[in-house]
Amino acid sequence: MITFPKHLLDGYRTFSTQRLPTEQTRYRDLSVKGQSPEVMVIGCCDSRVSPEVIFDAGPGELFVVRNVANLVPVYEPDGGAHGISAALEYAVNVLRIKHIVVLGHAQCGGIRAFIDKIEPLSPGDFIGRWMQMFIKPGEVVEQRDHETMQQFTVRIEKAAIFRSLENLMTFPFVKERVQKGEMDLHGAYFGVAEGTLFVLDKATKEFKSARSVAA
Ligand SMILES: [Zn+2]
């Protein structure tokens, strides 16, 4: 007996009868020619923040890697197995993508765990260790006097985007292509409740509503 979740089978049925017919040609084309997305998105695992949904993207358009709190590690060629770095290497060196978007979001559980000092997780747990890459040695992350918990959380969620963008530039193959003007790095922040997307203005280092940017 197959115990595969029924709602997934139902979902696939809907996909195969409704969406697939309209995109069958595109799938066949992508199968023959291979993928050539221009954009890589580094997002969070959070089920509410699906890049393909938010950017209304079809098959072959986005090269996506997701992890807890959309973090990019620093370049670390130490012989270990690094999933994010491998995806990044493939996207940049093989697919020659033109844009990398780090997509953060509101109410991020990974950031929450970090802010709450990872309680009740133990120091040996994976999330705690994973989130440690977010801070530099000696760096202290604390709520400021005038800040509410909500403001503090949002500030740290956005700081995770800045840190990932900073860490991306520690990869020699990323840095080289960015400096040559062949590739751009971007930040974005998704407000879950309102479905509002904010994009990073690199000049002011502020996030602006995508609706106002597009207008
Ligand atoms: Zn998250």
GROMACS .gro file of C-alpha atoms in nm, residues 54-198:
model
  145
   54ILE     CA    1   0.650   3.506  -0.486
   55PHE     CA    2   0.820   3.580  -0.819
   56ASP     CA    3   0.555   3.399  -1.023
   57ALA     CA    4   0.829   3.194  -1.188
   58GLY     CA    5   0.785   2.902  -1.422
   59PRO     CA    6   1.005   2.597  -1.479
   60GLY     CA    7   1.364   2.677  -1.564
   61GLU     CA    8   1.351   3.038  -1.444
   62LEU     CA    9   1.494   3.026  -1.093
   63PHE     CA   10   1.786   2.828  -0.955
   64VAL     CA   11   1.688   2.799  -0.591
   65VAL     CA   12   1.873   2.692  -0.281
   66ARG     CA   13   1.695   2.711   0.052
   67ASN     CA   14   1.822   2.667   0.405
   68VAL     CA   15   1.734   2.777   0.756
   69ALA     CA   16   1.739   3.161   0.764
   70ASN     CA   17   1.872   3.203   0.406
   71LEU     CA   18   2.234   3.204   0.517
   72VAL     CA   19   2.540   3.190   0.296
   73PRO     CA   20   2.853   3.064   0.469
   74VAL     CA   21   3.192   3.221   0.412
   75TYR     CA   22   3.414   3.063   0.146
   76GLU     CA   23   3.572   2.768   0.319
   77PRO     CA   24   3.762   2.528   0.091
   78ASP     CA   25   3.849   2.297   0.378
   79GLY     CA   26   3.770   1.965   0.217
   80GLY     CA   27   3.432   1.939   0.389
   81ALA     CA   28   3.101   1.892   0.209
   82HIS     CA   29   2.929   2.230   0.180
   83GLY     CA   30   2.584   2.218   0.021
   84ILE     CA   31   2.527   2.591  -0.023
   85SER     CA   32   2.876   2.647  -0.160
   86ALA     CA   33   2.832   2.360  -0.407
   87ALA     CA   34   2.503   2.508  -0.533
   88LEU     CA   35   2.666   2.848  -0.559
   89GLU     CA   36   2.961   2.711  -0.751
   90TYR     CA   37   2.731   2.535  -0.997
   91ALA     CA   38   2.509   2.840  -1.045
   92VAL     CA   39   2.798   3.079  -1.100
   93ASN     CA   40   3.057   2.869  -1.279
   94VAL     CA   41   2.841   2.632  -1.480
   95LEU     CA   42   2.508   2.808  -1.534
   96ARG     CA   43   2.671   3.154  -1.547
   97ILE     CA   44   2.371   3.311  -1.378
   98LYS     CA   45   2.346   3.691  -1.385
   99HIS     CA   46   2.175   3.766  -1.055
  100ILE     CA   47   2.184   3.625  -0.704
  101VAL     CA   48   1.894   3.724  -0.480
  102VAL     CA   49   1.915   3.662  -0.106
  103LEU     CA   50   1.554   3.641   0.005
  104GLY     CA   51   1.489   3.693   0.376
  105HIS     CA   52   1.152   3.711   0.543
  106ALA     CA   53   0.944   3.813   0.844
  107GLN     CA   54   0.880   3.572   1.132
  108CYS     CA   55   1.181   3.360   1.045
  109GLY     CA   56   1.204   3.062   1.281
  110GLY     CA   57   1.580   3.035   1.235
  111ILE     CA   58   1.630   3.398   1.336
  112ARG     CA   59   1.387   3.349   1.622
  113ALA     CA   60   1.588   3.055   1.750
  114PHE     CA   61   1.902   3.268   1.724
  115ILE     CA   62   1.746   3.562   1.910
  116ASP     CA   63   1.607   3.337   2.179
  117LYS     CA   64   1.961   3.210   2.231
  118ILE     CA   65   1.854   2.884   2.072
  119GLU     CA   66   1.643   2.780   2.372
  120PRO     CA   67   1.522   2.514   2.422
  121LEU     CA   68   1.765   2.362   2.177
  122SER     CA   69   2.089   2.231   2.314
  123PRO     CA   70   2.425   2.369   2.194
  124GLY     CA   71   2.484   2.049   1.999
  125ASP     CA   72   2.168   2.080   1.794
  126PHE     CA   73   2.193   2.154   1.426
  127ILE     CA   74   1.997   2.481   1.418
  128GLY     CA   75   2.208   2.632   1.694
  129ARG     CA   76   2.530   2.541   1.519
  130TRP     CA   77   2.398   2.649   1.182
  131MET     CA   78   2.292   2.990   1.308
  132GLN     CA   79   2.635   3.048   1.461
  133MET     CA   80   2.772   3.116   1.113
  134PHE     CA   81   2.561   3.429   1.116
  135ILE     CA   82   2.784   3.603   1.368
  136LYS     CA   83   3.148   3.686   1.333
  137PRO     CA   84   3.386   3.589   1.614
  138GLY     CA   85   3.353   3.842   1.896
  139GLU     CA   86   3.038   3.999   1.750
  140VAL     CA   87   2.757   4.066   1.996
  141VAL     CA   88   2.395   4.068   1.882
  142GLU     CA   89   2.166   4.229   2.137
  143GLN     CA   90   1.838   4.410   2.157
  144ARG     CA   91   1.899   4.786   2.172
  145ASP     CA   92   1.751   4.998   2.450
  146HIS     CA   93   1.493   5.175   2.234
  147GLU     CA   94   1.399   4.865   2.035
  148THR     CA   95   1.087   4.656   2.078
  149MET     CA   96   1.129   4.280   2.033
  150GLN     CA   97   0.950   4.313   1.700
  151GLN     CA   98   1.193   4.581   1.575
  152PHE     CA   99   1.489   4.382   1.701
  153THR     CA  100   1.367   4.070   1.520
  154VAL     CA  101   1.316   4.253   1.191
  155ARG     CA  102   1.659   4.416   1.223
  156ILE     CA  103   1.824   4.076   1.269
  157GLU     CA  104   1.621   3.919   0.986
  158LYS     CA  105   1.752   4.195   0.759
  159ALA     CA  106   2.102   4.164   0.904
  160ALA     CA  107   2.100   3.799   0.793
  161ILE     CA  108   2.047   3.919   0.437
  162PHE     CA  109   2.334   4.169   0.465
  163ARG     CA  110   2.560   3.902   0.613
  164SER     CA  111   2.480   3.658   0.335
  165LEU     CA  112   2.552   3.923   0.072
  166GLU     CA  113   2.880   3.999   0.247
  167ASN     CA  114   2.970   3.630   0.267
  168LEU     CA  115   2.891   3.580  -0.102
  169MET     CA  116   3.176   3.817  -0.182
  170THR     CA  117   3.422   3.590   0.004
  171PHE     CA  118   3.383   3.337  -0.283
  172PRO     CA  119   3.654   3.426  -0.537
  173PHE     CA  120   3.439   3.322  -0.836
  174VAL     CA  121   3.150   3.541  -0.714
  175LYS     CA  122   3.370   3.839  -0.638
  176GLU     CA  123   3.541   3.820  -0.976
  177ARG     CA  124   3.216   3.814  -1.176
  178VAL     CA  125   3.060   4.092  -0.966
  179GLN     CA  126   3.368   4.312  -1.007
  180LYS     CA  127   3.368   4.252  -1.383
  181GLY     CA  128   3.003   4.360  -1.393
  182GLU     CA  129   2.892   4.018  -1.518
  183MET     CA  130   2.676   3.940  -1.217
  184ASP     CA  131   2.475   4.135  -0.958
  185LEU     CA  132   2.391   4.058  -0.597
  186HIS     CA  133   2.056   4.162  -0.452
  187GLY     CA  134   1.871   4.151  -0.122
  188ALA     CA  135   1.497   4.112  -0.069
  189TYR     CA  136   1.268   4.072   0.232
  190PHE     CA  137   0.922   3.917   0.226
  191GLY     CA  138   0.655   4.028   0.474
  192VAL     CA  139   0.451   3.714   0.518
  193ALA     CA  140   0.124   3.858   0.654
  194GLU     CA  141   0.076   4.120   0.384
  195GLY     CA  142   0.265   3.940   0.110
  196THR     CA  143   0.474   4.252   0.062
  197LEU     CA  144   0.814   4.226  -0.098
  198PHE     CA  145   1.087   4.474  -0.012
   0.00000   0.00000   0.00000
